[in-house]
mmCIF file of C-alpha atoms and ligand atoms in Angstrom:
data_model
loop_
_atom_site.group_PDB
_atom_site.id
_atom_site.type_symbol
_atom_site.label_atom_id
_atom_site.label_comp_id
_atom_site.label_asym_id
_atom_site.label_seq_id
_atom_site.Cartn_x
_atom_site.Cartn_y
_atom_site.Cartn_z
ATOM 1 C CA UNK A 1257 10.048 11.241 1.206
ATOM 2 C CA UNK A 1258 6.684 9.801 2.408
ATOM 3 C CA UNK A 1259 3.838 10.076 -0.184
ATOM 4 C CA UNK A 1260 0.319 10.439 1.092
ATOM 5 C CA UNK A 1261 -2.620 10.614 -1.247
ATOM 6 C CA UNK A 1262 -5.455 12.429 0.508
ATOM 7 C CA UNK A 1263 -7.593 13.604 -2.286
ATOM 8 C CA UNK A 1264 -9.959 10.610 -2.770
ATOM 9 C CA UNK A 1265 -12.846 12.738 -3.049
ATOM 10 C CA UNK A 1266 -11.412 14.161 -6.336
ATOM 11 C CA UNK A 1267 -10.642 10.711 -7.469
ATOM 12 C CA UNK A 1268 -9.405 7.351 -6.361
ATOM 13 C CA UNK A 1269 -6.891 4.911 -7.526
ATOM 14 C CA UNK A 1270 -8.237 2.086 -9.633
ATOM 15 C CA UNK A 1271 -8.322 -1.116 -7.475
ATOM 16 C CA UNK A 1272 -6.123 -3.922 -8.820
ATOM 17 C CA UNK A 1273 -8.964 -6.497 -8.455
ATOM 18 C CA UNK A 1274 -11.228 -4.152 -10.571
ATOM 19 C CA UNK A 1275 -8.533 -3.804 -13.186
ATOM 20 C CA UNK A 1276 -8.358 -7.527 -13.305
ATOM 21 C CA UNK A 1277 -11.950 -8.002 -13.967
ATOM 22 C CA UNK A 1278 -11.817 -5.286 -16.603
ATOM 23 C CA UNK A 1279 -8.887 -6.654 -18.475
ATOM 24 C CA UNK A 1280 -10.701 -9.091 -20.816
ATOM 25 C CA UNK A 1281 -12.928 -6.329 -22.051
ATOM 26 C CA UNK A 1282 -9.944 -4.042 -22.750
ATOM 27 C CA UNK A 1283 -8.161 -6.990 -24.656
ATOM 28 C CA UNK A 1284 -9.828 -10.114 -26.181
ATOM 29 C CA UNK A 1285 -13.620 -9.379 -25.825
ATOM 30 C CA UNK A 1286 -13.411 -6.261 -28.003
ATOM 31 C CA UNK A 1287 -16.847 -7.018 -29.800
ATOM 32 C CA UNK A 1288 -19.530 -4.367 -30.036
ATOM 33 C CA UNK A 1289 -22.369 -5.255 -27.626
ATOM 34 C CA UNK A 1290 -25.014 -4.406 -30.263
ATOM 35 C CA UNK A 1291 -23.628 -6.941 -32.800
ATOM 36 C CA UNK A 1292 -24.849 -10.464 -33.421
ATOM 37 C CA UNK A 1293 -21.642 -12.507 -33.217
ATOM 38 C CA UNK A 1294 -20.317 -14.239 -30.285
ATOM 39 C CA UNK A 1295 -17.649 -11.697 -29.147
ATOM 40 C CA UNK A 1296 -20.254 -9.112 -29.043
ATOM 41 C CA UNK A 1297 -22.796 -11.104 -27.220
ATOM 42 C CA UNK A 1298 -20.340 -11.837 -24.477
ATOM 43 C CA UNK A 1299 -19.857 -8.159 -24.017
ATOM 44 C CA UNK A 1300 -23.617 -7.540 -23.943
ATOM 45 C CA UNK A 1301 -23.796 -10.316 -21.451
ATOM 46 C CA UNK A 1302 -21.099 -8.625 -19.161
ATOM 47 C CA UNK A 1303 -23.102 -5.353 -19.384
ATOM 48 C CA UNK A 1304 -26.243 -6.932 -18.299
ATOM 49 C CA UNK A 1305 -24.721 -8.709 -15.486
ATOM 50 C CA UNK A 1306 -23.090 -5.322 -14.239
ATOM 51 C CA UNK A 1307 -26.501 -3.656 -14.598
ATOM 52 C CA UNK A 1308 -28.292 -6.254 -12.519
ATOM 53 C CA UNK A 1309 -25.480 -6.287 -9.817
ATOM 54 C CA UNK A 1310 -25.539 -2.552 -9.634
ATOM 55 C CA UNK A 1311 -29.417 -2.447 -9.280
ATOM 56 C CA UNK A 1312 -29.266 -4.948 -6.321
ATOM 57 C CA UNK A 1313 -26.443 -2.880 -4.738
ATOM 58 C CA UNK A 1314 -28.388 0.204 -4.511
ATOM 59 C CA UNK A 1315 -31.803 -1.406 -3.761
ATOM 60 C CA UNK A 1316 -33.426 -0.802 -7.178
ATOM 61 C CA UNK A 1317 -36.419 -2.920 -8.146
ATOM 62 C CA UNK A 1318 -35.014 -3.886 -11.505
ATOM 63 C CA UNK A 1319 -31.957 -3.877 -13.658
ATOM 64 C CA UNK A 1320 -33.941 -1.731 -16.131
ATOM 65 C CA UNK A 1321 -33.749 1.045 -13.784
ATOM 66 C CA UNK A 1322 -29.972 1.494 -14.263
ATOM 67 C CA UNK A 1323 -28.681 3.632 -17.214
ATOM 68 C CA UNK A 1324 -24.970 3.886 -18.004
ATOM 69 C CA UNK A 1325 -23.425 7.157 -18.644
ATOM 70 C CA UNK A 1326 -20.021 8.741 -19.034
ATOM 71 C CA UNK A 1327 -19.852 9.690 -15.378
ATOM 72 C CA UNK A 1328 -21.358 11.895 -12.612
ATOM 73 C CA UNK A 1329 -21.571 14.972 -14.670
ATOM 74 C CA UNK A 1330 -23.744 13.395 -17.419
ATOM 75 C CA UNK A 1331 -25.815 11.554 -15.059
ATOM 76 C CA UNK A 1332 -26.643 14.724 -13.232
ATOM 77 C CA UNK A 1333 -27.216 16.728 -16.593
ATOM 78 C CA UNK A 1334 -29.456 13.955 -17.954
ATOM 79 C CA UNK A 1335 -31.329 13.629 -14.763
ATOM 80 C CA UNK A 1336 -31.996 17.330 -14.258
ATOM 81 C CA UNK A 1337 -32.376 18.678 -17.822
ATOM 82 C CA UNK A 1338 -34.236 15.390 -18.969
ATOM 83 C CA UNK A 1339 -36.957 15.522 -16.324
ATOM 84 C CA UNK A 1340 -37.283 19.239 -16.288
ATOM 85 C CA UNK A 1341 -37.815 19.447 -20.096
ATOM 86 C CA UNK A 1342 -40.392 16.520 -19.852
ATOM 87 C CA UNK A 1343 -42.304 18.159 -17.062
ATOM 88 C CA UNK A 1344 -42.247 21.608 -18.502
ATOM 89 C CA UNK A 1345 -44.974 20.437 -20.882
ATOM 90 C CA UNK A 1346 -47.140 19.896 -17.996
ATOM 91 C CA UNK A 1347 -46.819 23.429 -16.704
ATOM 92 C CA UNK A 1348 -43.930 22.671 -14.116
ATOM 93 C CA UNK A 1349 -41.031 25.068 -14.404
ATOM 94 C CA UNK A 1350 -39.592 25.213 -10.869
ATOM 95 C CA UNK A 1351 -36.528 23.520 -9.390
ATOM 96 C CA UNK A 1352 -35.433 23.224 -5.750
ATOM 97 C CA UNK A 1353 -31.695 22.618 -5.062
ATOM 98 C CA UNK A 1354 -29.149 23.725 -2.660
ATOM 99 C CA UNK A 1355 -26.501 26.534 -2.763
ATOM 100 C CA UNK A 1356 -23.580 24.067 -2.196
ATOM 101 C CA UNK A 1357 -24.252 21.504 -4.921
ATOM 102 C CA UNK A 1358 -21.578 20.308 -7.345
ATOM 103 C CA UNK A 1359 -21.286 22.433 -10.556
ATOM 104 C CA UNK A 1360 -22.578 19.759 -12.615
ATOM 105 C CA UNK A 1361 -25.827 20.518 -10.792
ATOM 106 C CA UNK A 1362 -25.583 24.141 -10.303
ATOM 107 C CA UNK A 1363 -24.396 24.948 -13.822
ATOM 108 C CA UNK A 1364 -27.288 22.703 -15.125
ATOM 109 C CA UNK A 1365 -29.795 24.617 -13.182
ATOM 110 C CA UNK A 1366 -28.329 27.794 -14.520
ATOM 111 C CA UNK A 1367 -28.708 26.600 -18.059
ATOM 112 C CA UNK A 1368 -32.286 25.665 -17.424
ATOM 113 C CA UNK A 1369 -33.042 29.152 -16.107
ATOM 114 C CA UNK A 1370 -32.289 30.359 -19.560
ATOM 115 C CA UNK A 1371 -35.074 28.004 -20.879
ATOM 116 C CA UNK A 1372 -37.495 29.579 -18.435
ATOM 117 C CA UNK A 1373 -37.024 27.588 -15.279
ATOM 118 C CA UNK A 1374 -36.885 29.214 -11.866
ATOM 119 C CA UNK A 1375 -34.647 27.827 -9.337
ATOM 120 C CA UNK A 1376 -34.808 27.978 -5.495
ATOM 121 C CA UNK A 1377 -31.389 27.624 -3.966
ATOM 122 C CA UNK A 1378 -31.784 26.344 -0.359
ATOM 123 C CA UNK A 1379 -29.442 27.454 2.449
ATOM 124 C CA UNK A 1380 -27.421 24.905 4.124
ATOM 125 C CA UNK A 1381 -26.501 26.636 7.302
ATOM 126 C CA UNK A 1382 -23.285 26.650 9.237
ATOM 127 C CA UNK A 1383 -23.195 22.858 9.679
ATOM 128 C CA UNK A 1384 -23.571 22.241 5.807
ATOM 129 C CA UNK A 1385 -26.950 20.370 6.197
ATOM 130 C CA UNK A 1386 -30.085 21.410 4.439
ATOM 131 C CA UNK A 1387 -33.322 21.629 6.467
ATOM 132 C CA UNK A 1388 -36.158 19.318 5.453
ATOM 133 C CA UNK A 1389 -38.595 22.198 6.596
ATOM 134 C CA UNK A 1390 -37.005 24.426 4.193
ATOM 135 C CA UNK A 1391 -37.569 21.968 1.368
ATOM 136 C CA UNK A 1392 -41.181 21.517 2.351
ATOM 137 C CA UNK A 1393 -41.837 25.254 2.376
ATOM 138 C CA UNK A 1394 -40.206 25.666 -1.150
ATOM 139 C CA UNK A 1395 -42.394 23.059 -2.775
ATOM 140 C CA UNK A 1396 -45.239 24.716 -4.803
ATOM 141 C CA UNK A 1397 -47.473 23.672 -7.622
ATOM 142 C CA UNK A 1398 -45.155 24.212 -10.353
ATOM 143 C CA UNK A 1399 -42.213 22.272 -8.786
ATOM 144 C CA UNK A 1400 -40.893 19.822 -11.225
ATOM 145 C CA UNK A 1401 -37.820 18.680 -9.256
ATOM 146 C CA UNK A 1402 -35.982 18.681 -6.227
ATOM 147 C CA UNK A 1403 -32.190 17.862 -6.533
ATOM 148 C CA UNK A 1404 -30.149 17.650 -3.450
ATOM 149 C CA UNK A 1405 -26.875 16.041 -3.084
ATOM 150 C CA UNK A 1406 -26.317 13.055 -0.917
ATOM 151 C CA UNK A 1407 -23.057 14.036 0.652
ATOM 152 C CA UNK A 1408 -21.092 17.131 -0.199
ATOM 153 C CA UNK A 1409 -17.849 16.737 -1.966
ATOM 154 C CA UNK A 1410 -16.013 19.486 -0.298
ATOM 155 C CA UNK A 1411 -17.197 19.386 3.298
ATOM 156 C CA UNK A 1412 -18.497 15.768 3.261
ATOM 157 C CA UNK A 1413 -21.761 16.670 5.065
ATOM 158 C CA UNK A 1414 -24.470 13.967 4.619
ATOM 159 C CA UNK A 1415 -28.018 15.364 3.945
ATOM 160 C CA UNK A 1416 -31.247 13.807 5.288
ATOM 161 C CA UNK A 1417 -32.133 12.129 2.129
ATOM 162 C CA UNK A 1418 -34.778 9.631 3.310
ATOM 163 C CA UNK A 1419 -36.834 12.432 4.900
ATOM 164 C CA UNK A 1420 -36.672 14.580 1.748
ATOM 165 C CA UNK A 1421 -37.366 11.740 -0.468
ATOM 166 C CA UNK A 1422 -40.594 10.994 1.635
ATOM 167 C CA UNK A 1423 -41.516 14.511 1.528
ATOM 168 C CA UNK A 1424 -41.152 14.745 -2.345
ATOM 169 C CA UNK A 1425 -43.146 11.333 -2.586
ATOM 170 C CA UNK A 1426 -46.084 12.809 -0.456
ATOM 171 C CA UNK A 1427 -46.117 16.028 -2.632
ATOM 172 C CA UNK A 1428 -45.651 14.107 -5.927
ATOM 173 C CA UNK A 1429 -42.388 15.967 -6.893
ATOM 174 C CA UNK A 1430 -39.513 14.038 -8.478
ATOM 175 C CA UNK A 1431 -36.645 13.617 -6.332
ATOM 176 C CA UNK A 1432 -32.958 13.458 -7.777
ATOM 177 C CA UNK A 1433 -29.799 13.129 -5.673
ATOM 178 C CA UNK A 1434 -26.306 13.402 -6.862
ATOM 179 C CA UNK A 1435 -24.793 10.588 -4.764
ATOM 180 C CA UNK A 1436 -21.440 10.704 -6.277
ATOM 181 C CA UNK A 1437 -19.717 11.252 -3.080
ATOM 182 C CA UNK A 1438 -21.970 8.848 -1.110
ATOM 183 C CA UNK A 1439 -22.198 5.705 -3.327
ATOM 184 C CA UNK A 1440 -19.749 3.047 -1.751
ATOM 185 C CA UNK A 1441 -19.241 5.031 1.361
ATOM 186 C CA UNK A 1442 -22.685 5.203 3.086
ATOM 187 C CA UNK A 1443 -25.621 2.523 2.897
ATOM 188 C CA UNK A 1444 -28.100 3.402 0.103
ATOM 189 C CA UNK A 1445 -31.402 1.973 -0.728
ATOM 190 C CA UNK A 1446 -33.188 4.013 -3.447
ATOM 191 C CA UNK A 1447 -36.459 2.399 -2.605
ATOM 192 C CA UNK A 1448 -36.589 2.720 1.060
ATOM 193 C CA UNK A 1449 -35.304 6.344 0.607
ATOM 194 C CA UNK A 1450 -37.883 7.296 -1.876
ATOM 195 C CA UNK A 1451 -35.046 8.339 -4.378
ATOM 196 C CA UNK A 1452 -36.561 8.675 -7.978
ATOM 197 C CA UNK A 1453 -33.084 9.324 -9.628
ATOM 198 C CA UNK A 1454 -29.590 8.946 -8.496
ATOM 199 C CA UNK A 1455 -26.378 9.861 -10.093
ATOM 200 C CA UNK A 1456 -23.140 7.831 -9.315
ATOM 201 C CA UNK A 1457 -19.575 7.431 -10.927
ATOM 202 C CA UNK A 1458 -17.117 4.630 -10.711
ATOM 203 C CA UNK A 1459 -13.823 6.764 -10.254
ATOM 204 C CA UNK A 1460 -14.901 7.953 -6.777
ATOM 205 C CA UNK A 1461 -14.984 4.403 -5.429
ATOM 206 C CA UNK A 1462 -11.758 2.805 -6.974
ATOM 207 C CA UNK A 1463 -13.349 2.093 -10.300
ATOM 208 C CA UNK A 1464 -12.389 3.619 -13.609
ATOM 209 C CA UNK A 1465 -12.827 7.263 -14.772
ATOM 210 C CA UNK A 1466 -15.340 7.915 -17.596
ATOM 211 C CA UNK A 1467 -18.031 5.543 -16.481
ATOM 212 C CA UNK A 1468 -21.168 6.281 -14.294
ATOM 213 C CA UNK A 1469 -24.714 5.482 -14.099
ATOM 214 C CA UNK A 1470 -28.168 7.071 -13.582
ATOM 215 C CA UNK A 1471 -30.653 5.317 -11.618
ATOM 216 C CA UNK A 1472 -34.066 6.207 -12.909
ATOM 217 C CA UNK A 1473 -37.168 4.731 -11.175
ATOM 218 C CA UNK A 1474 -39.653 2.989 -13.478
ATOM 219 C CA UNK A 1475 -42.214 5.472 -14.676
ATOM 220 C CA UNK A 1476 -39.845 8.451 -14.420
ATOM 221 C CA UNK A 1477 -39.092 9.461 -17.882
ATOM 222 C CA UNK A 1478 -36.571 12.038 -18.379
ATOM 223 C CA UNK A 1479 -36.069 13.359 -22.027
ATOM 224 C CA UNK A 1480 -33.227 11.847 -23.911
ATOM 225 C CA UNK A 1481 -30.067 13.988 -23.682
ATOM 226 C CA UNK A 1482 -27.719 11.979 -26.007
ATOM 227 C CA UNK A 1483 -29.501 11.137 -29.373
ATOM 228 C CA UNK A 1484 -28.215 8.416 -31.605
ATOM 229 C CA UNK A 1485 -28.177 4.738 -31.667
ATOM 230 C CA UNK A 1486 -30.471 2.420 -29.682
ATOM 231 C CA UNK A 1487 -28.289 1.676 -26.780
ATOM 232 C CA UNK A 1488 -29.498 1.679 -23.097
ATOM 233 C CA UNK A 1489 -33.057 0.759 -24.294
ATOM 234 C CA UNK A 1490 -33.002 3.635 -26.650
ATOM 235 C CA UNK A 1491 -32.503 6.145 -23.945
ATOM 236 C CA UNK A 1492 -28.850 6.928 -24.135
ATOM 237 C CA UNK A 1493 -27.048 6.460 -27.441
ATOM 238 C CA UNK A 1494 -23.295 5.413 -27.867
ATOM 239 C CA UNK A 1495 -21.383 2.296 -28.016
ATOM 240 C CA UNK A 1496 -21.159 1.172 -24.409
ATOM 241 C CA UNK A 1497 -17.940 1.496 -22.437
ATOM 242 C CA UNK A 1498 -17.932 -2.207 -21.735
ATOM 243 C CA UNK A 1499 -14.647 -2.365 -19.585
ATOM 244 C CA UNK A 1500 -15.670 0.711 -17.682
ATOM 245 C CA UNK A 1501 -19.161 -0.780 -16.980
ATOM 246 C CA UNK A 1502 -17.660 -3.975 -15.836
ATOM 247 C CA UNK A 1503 -15.278 -2.131 -13.664
ATOM 248 C CA UNK A 1504 -18.033 0.138 -12.188
ATOM 249 C CA UNK A 1505 -19.924 -3.009 -10.945
ATOM 250 C CA UNK A 1506 -16.898 -4.660 -9.590
ATOM 251 C CA UNK A 1507 -15.747 -1.432 -7.771
ATOM 252 C CA UNK A 1508 -19.151 -0.942 -6.305
ATOM 253 C CA UNK A 1509 -19.406 -4.544 -5.077
ATOM 254 C CA UNK A 1510 -15.960 -4.441 -3.422
ATOM 255 C CA UNK A 1511 -16.666 -0.932 -1.819
ATOM 256 C CA UNK A 1512 -19.986 -2.110 -0.478
ATOM 257 C CA UNK A 1513 -18.799 -5.477 0.866
ATOM 258 C CA UNK A 1514 -15.793 -3.685 2.867
ATOM 259 C CA UNK A 1515 -17.804 -0.588 3.705
ATOM 260 C CA UNK A 1516 -18.569 -1.235 7.386
ATOM 261 C CA UNK A 1517 -15.129 -2.156 8.552
ATOM 262 C CA UNK A 1518 -13.621 0.661 6.382
ATOM 263 C CA UNK A 1519 -15.860 3.244 7.700
ATOM 264 C CA UNK A 1520 -15.062 2.414 11.368
ATOM 265 C CA UNK A 1521 -11.311 2.690 10.684
ATOM 266 C CA UNK A 1522 -11.509 5.925 8.677
ATOM 267 C CA UNK A 1523 -13.857 7.639 11.121
ATOM 268 C CA UNK A 1524 -11.518 6.917 14.012
ATOM 269 C CA UNK A 1525 -8.376 7.992 11.916
ATOM 270 C CA UNK A 1526 -10.119 11.308 10.773
ATOM 271 C CA UNK A 1527 -11.277 12.327 14.112
ATOM 272 C CA UNK A 1528 -7.710 11.892 15.451
ATOM 273 C CA UNK A 1529 -6.570 14.127 12.717
ATOM 274 C CA UNK A 1530 -9.299 16.688 13.228
ATOM 275 C CA UNK A 1531 -8.588 16.773 16.927
ATOM 276 C CA UNK A 1532 -4.885 17.149 16.222
ATOM 277 C CA UNK A 1533 -5.246 19.928 13.628
ATOM 278 C CA UNK A 1534 -7.697 21.857 15.773
ATOM 279 C CA UNK A 1535 -4.786 22.448 18.232
ATOM 280 C CA UNK A 1536 -3.415 24.899 15.617
ATOM 281 C CA UNK A 1537 -4.828 28.523 16.731
ATOM 282 C CA UNK A 1538 -7.557 30.088 14.746
ATOM 283 C CA UNK A 1539 -8.316 26.820 12.947
ATOM 284 C CA UNK A 1540 -11.843 25.452 12.435
ATOM 285 C CA UNK A 1541 -13.463 22.441 11.080
ATOM 286 C CA UNK A 1542 -15.947 23.093 8.140
ATOM 287 C CA UNK A 1543 -19.376 21.154 8.289
ATOM 288 C CA UNK A 1544 -20.858 19.075 10.929
ATOM 289 C CA UNK A 1545 -18.359 16.911 12.750
ATOM 290 C CA UNK A 1546 -20.475 13.727 12.894
ATOM 291 C CA UNK A 1547 -22.934 13.883 10.010
ATOM 292 C CA UNK A 1548 -20.123 13.686 7.383
ATOM 293 C CA UNK A 1549 -18.457 11.106 5.211
ATOM 294 C CA UNK A 1550 -15.951 9.015 7.072
ATOM 295 C CA UNK A 1551 -12.985 9.871 5.047
ATOM 296 C CA UNK A 1552 -13.600 13.629 4.713
ATOM 297 C CA UNK A 1553 -11.958 16.406 6.646
ATOM 298 C CA UNK A 1554 -12.171 20.205 5.692
ATOM 299 C CA UNK A 1555 -10.608 22.865 7.655
ATOM 300 C CA UNK A 1556 -9.744 26.498 7.586
ATOM 301 C CA UNK A 1557 -6.728 28.167 8.915
ATOM 302 C CA UNK A 1558 -7.132 31.950 9.319
ATOM 303 C CA UNK A 1559 -4.452 34.190 7.949
ATOM 304 C CA UNK A 1560 -3.202 31.960 5.022
ATOM 305 C CA UNK A 1561 -4.045 31.232 1.474
ATOM 306 C CA UNK A 1562 -5.219 27.624 0.756
ATOM 307 C CA UNK A 1563 -3.232 27.556 -2.462
ATOM 308 C CA UNK A 1564 0.056 28.277 -0.781
ATOM 309 C CA UNK A 1565 -0.874 25.643 1.846
ATOM 310 C CA UNK A 1566 -1.402 23.061 -0.886
ATOM 311 C CA UNK A 1567 1.831 23.792 -2.576
ATOM 312 C CA UNK A 1568 3.782 23.370 0.683
ATOM 313 C CA UNK A 1569 1.827 20.116 1.370
ATOM 314 C CA UNK A 1570 2.710 18.827 -2.305
ATOM 315 C CA UNK A 1571 6.427 19.549 -1.551
ATOM 316 C CA UNK A 1572 6.008 17.433 1.588
ATOM 317 C CA UNK A 1573 4.494 14.633 -0.551
ATOM 318 C CA UNK A 1574 0.887 15.286 0.675
ATOM 319 C CA UNK A 1575 -1.770 15.518 -2.191
ATOM 320 C CA UNK A 1576 -4.563 17.622 -0.734
ATOM 321 C CA UNK A 1577 -7.317 19.971 -2.104
ATOM 322 C CA UNK A 1578 -8.561 23.290 -1.403
ATOM 323 C CA UNK A 1579 -12.225 21.955 -2.213
ATOM 324 C CA UNK A 1580 -13.431 21.137 -5.512
ATOM 325 C CA UNK A 1581 -10.869 19.890 -8.323
ATOM 326 C CA UNK A 1582 -13.113 21.772 -10.620
ATOM 327 C CA UNK A 1583 -12.554 25.160 -9.124
ATOM 328 C CA UNK A 1584 -8.798 25.068 -8.339
ATOM 329 C CA UNK A 1585 -7.200 27.336 -10.770
ATOM 330 C CA UNK A 1586 -9.691 30.166 -10.220
ATOM 331 C CA UNK A 1587 -9.089 32.491 -7.324
ATOM 332 C CA UNK A 1588 -12.793 32.863 -5.969
ATOM 333 C CA UNK A 1589 -13.242 31.153 -2.652
ATOM 334 C CA UNK A 1590 -15.418 28.066 -2.859
ATOM 335 C CA UNK A 1591 -19.103 28.508 -3.153
ATOM 336 C CA UNK A 1592 -19.357 25.685 -0.756
ATOM 337 C CA UNK A 1593 -17.448 27.457 2.112
ATOM 338 C CA UNK A 1594 -19.414 30.634 1.362
ATOM 339 C CA UNK A 1595 -22.736 28.738 1.495
ATOM 340 C CA UNK A 1596 -21.978 27.764 5.206
ATOM 341 C CA UNK A 1597 -21.469 31.414 6.002
ATOM 342 C CA UNK A 1598 -17.584 31.645 6.005
ATOM 343 C CA UNK A 1599 -16.397 35.107 5.248
ATOM 344 C CA UNK A 1600 -14.185 35.378 1.953
ATOM 345 C CA UNK A 1601 -10.912 35.879 3.672
ATOM 346 C CA UNK A 1602 -11.368 32.680 5.807
ATOM 347 C CA UNK A 1603 -12.792 30.561 3.111
ATOM 348 C CA UNK A 1604 -9.479 31.333 1.171
ATOM 349 C CA UNK A 1605 -7.428 29.353 3.830
ATOM 350 C CA UNK A 1606 -9.206 26.056 3.462
ATOM 351 C CA UNK A 1607 -7.818 22.488 3.069
ATOM 352 C CA UNK A 1608 -9.738 19.243 2.119
ATOM 353 C CA UNK A 1609 -8.268 15.949 2.933
ATOM 354 C CA UNK A 1610 -10.145 12.896 1.912
ATOM 355 C CA UNK A 1611 -9.095 9.402 2.612
ATOM 356 C CA UNK A 1612 -9.880 5.749 1.432
ATOM 357 C CA UNK A 1613 -8.992 2.253 2.289
ATOM 358 C CA UNK A 1614 -5.317 2.851 1.044
ATOM 359 C CA UNK A 1615 -4.746 5.334 3.869
ATOM 360 C CA UNK A 1616 -2.942 4.570 7.065
ATOM 361 C CA UNK A 1617 -2.366 5.612 10.610
ATOM 362 C CA UNK A 1618 1.122 6.515 9.513
ATOM 363 C CA UNK A 1619 -0.465 8.805 6.909
ATOM 364 C CA UNK A 1620 -2.351 10.527 9.708
ATOM 365 C CA UNK A 1621 0.852 10.828 11.863
ATOM 366 C CA UNK A 1622 2.790 12.404 8.845
ATOM 367 C CA UNK A 1623 0.134 14.999 8.006
ATOM 368 C CA UNK A 1624 -0.043 15.856 11.902
ATOM 369 C CA UNK A 1625 3.715 16.422 11.891
ATOM 370 C CA UNK A 1626 3.765 18.389 8.578
ATOM 371 C CA UNK A 1627 0.811 20.722 8.668
ATOM 372 C CA UNK A 1628 1.394 22.650 11.962
ATOM 373 C CA UNK A 1629 4.792 23.989 10.941
ATOM 374 C CA UNK A 1630 3.739 24.718 7.318
ATOM 375 C CA UNK A 1631 0.807 26.861 8.637
ATOM 376 C CA UNK A 1632 3.176 28.628 11.158
ATOM 377 C CA UNK A 1633 5.588 29.337 8.305
ATOM 378 C CA UNK A 1634 2.944 30.751 5.988
ATOM 379 C CA UNK A 1635 1.567 32.871 8.614
ATOM 380 C CA UNK A 1636 4.783 34.240 9.587
ATOM 381 C CA UNK A 1637 4.897 35.787 5.963
ATOM 382 C CA UNK A 1638 1.282 36.795 5.725
ATOM 383 C CA UNK A 1639 0.218 40.393 6.214
ATOM 384 C CA UNK A 1640 -3.329 39.188 6.836
ATOM 385 C CA UNK A 1641 -2.191 37.062 9.836
ATOM 386 C CA UNK A 1642 -0.339 40.145 11.041
ATOM 387 C CA UNK A 1643 -3.427 42.121 11.038
ATOM 388 C CA UNK A 1644 -5.327 39.366 12.900
ATOM 389 C CA UNK A 1645 -2.665 39.410 15.607
ATOM 390 C CA UNK A 1646 -2.613 43.244 15.813
ATOM 391 C CA UNK A 1647 -6.417 43.194 16.287
ATOM 392 C CA UNK A 1648 -6.117 40.503 19.004
ATOM 393 C CA UNK A 1649 -3.515 42.757 20.753
ATOM 394 C CA UNK A 1650 -5.867 45.833 20.625
ATOM 395 C CA UNK A 1651 -8.792 43.926 22.127
HETATM 396 C C1 PLP B 2482 -16.916 14.100 -8.899
HETATM 397 C C2 PLP B 2482 -18.304 14.610 -8.711
HETATM 398 C C3 PLP B 2482 -19.252 14.783 -9.789
HETATM 399 C C4 PLP B 2482 -18.753 14.730 -11.194
HETATM 400 O O1 PLP B 2482 -18.548 13.226 -11.528
HETATM 401 P P1 PLP B 2482 -17.702 12.829 -12.827
HETATM 402 O O2 PLP B 2482 -17.633 11.385 -13.044
HETATM 403 O O3 PLP B 2482 -16.098 13.305 -12.647
HETATM 404 O O4 PLP B 2482 -18.352 13.575 -14.007
HETATM 405 C C5 PLP B 2482 -20.601 15.330 -9.518
HETATM 406 N N1 PLP B 2482 -20.932 15.404 -8.331
HETATM 407 C C6 PLP B 2482 -20.217 15.199 -7.226
HETATM 408 C C7 PLP B 2482 -20.767 15.430 -5.930
HETATM 409 C C8 PLP B 2482 -18.820 14.765 -7.449
HETATM 410 O O5 PLP B 2482 -18.047 14.636 -6.349
#
């Protein structure tokens, strides 16, 4: 049976070249970067090289603006909690975000509400794109932070980041973006785009799991989240994940150097798949068709349960997702699909496919061959589908 991994928005395979660069730091160069002997100093050097590389790759002014974390969730928590708690002392207690952020952002805002913060959750409309005008109207004197994701992890829609950045700059409001899905997939320049803080994580672009970074513009001072030793210039404690950090930089360099070609190829492949799947009756594409990540497709098929679709796809060797890996297992429909106005019963029948460099045209052929009969089969047994058909007949 053919195997197709189409869940690259959940995580990606570690690239062999990245592993190769990590290997010394998993084996012989095991010294603690904070120590004074040679094997520690070599590790320290590797960290600083990686920091400088990452800074350059995202358009930061200085390597000192990059802080390593355990991943995207920690970077989001630190950015949001850190800056909000720091600014609360200056009378700021308002956060602006969107309804369809990753839970690392939404649950962080919820936690801050218990500390006295008020959050505005902006609409993202049917196309899954926030309106800059809405951000503008939501800003007030007490606004501490605007946090809006760069690209959505379920429907892949890309937000007008540079415009929001400019608006925040003009209004003296800190702008954070969860760019976990965007980094390595779209061109990012934190300086040109007026981004003050940015979260990224290695395992979404063929790097290792458990290592990410927070970009934090000079002068932006979030409170410390992880107290302890003096690592990361005393801002984030804990012995560095040296191999992870080296892998993060290697993976980012690779992703960016191959981005243009990959995106052209993935966009073509994905569009062919969208067109093919839209031939299924009562199917729909979720999120804007063009302003989305090249490798992302998210569709609904009325009258079926996403979970049963995923199980059937798994039996056919296809790894897909119903949306966020973090919500599978609970039966509520995705908050992202509800945020773009889908009714509950339709949001239940969703499928996300996300592709990377490793996917081929043959994968697309195989998915196009497998999905339609599976949807037919599930609908045949679905009382919901029967009801839809009956309503059709009565109209
Ligand atoms: C995966 C993801 C995260 C979480 O990153 P981890 O490194 O797994 O903690 C945060 N935000 C978005 C948009 C993501 O896709």
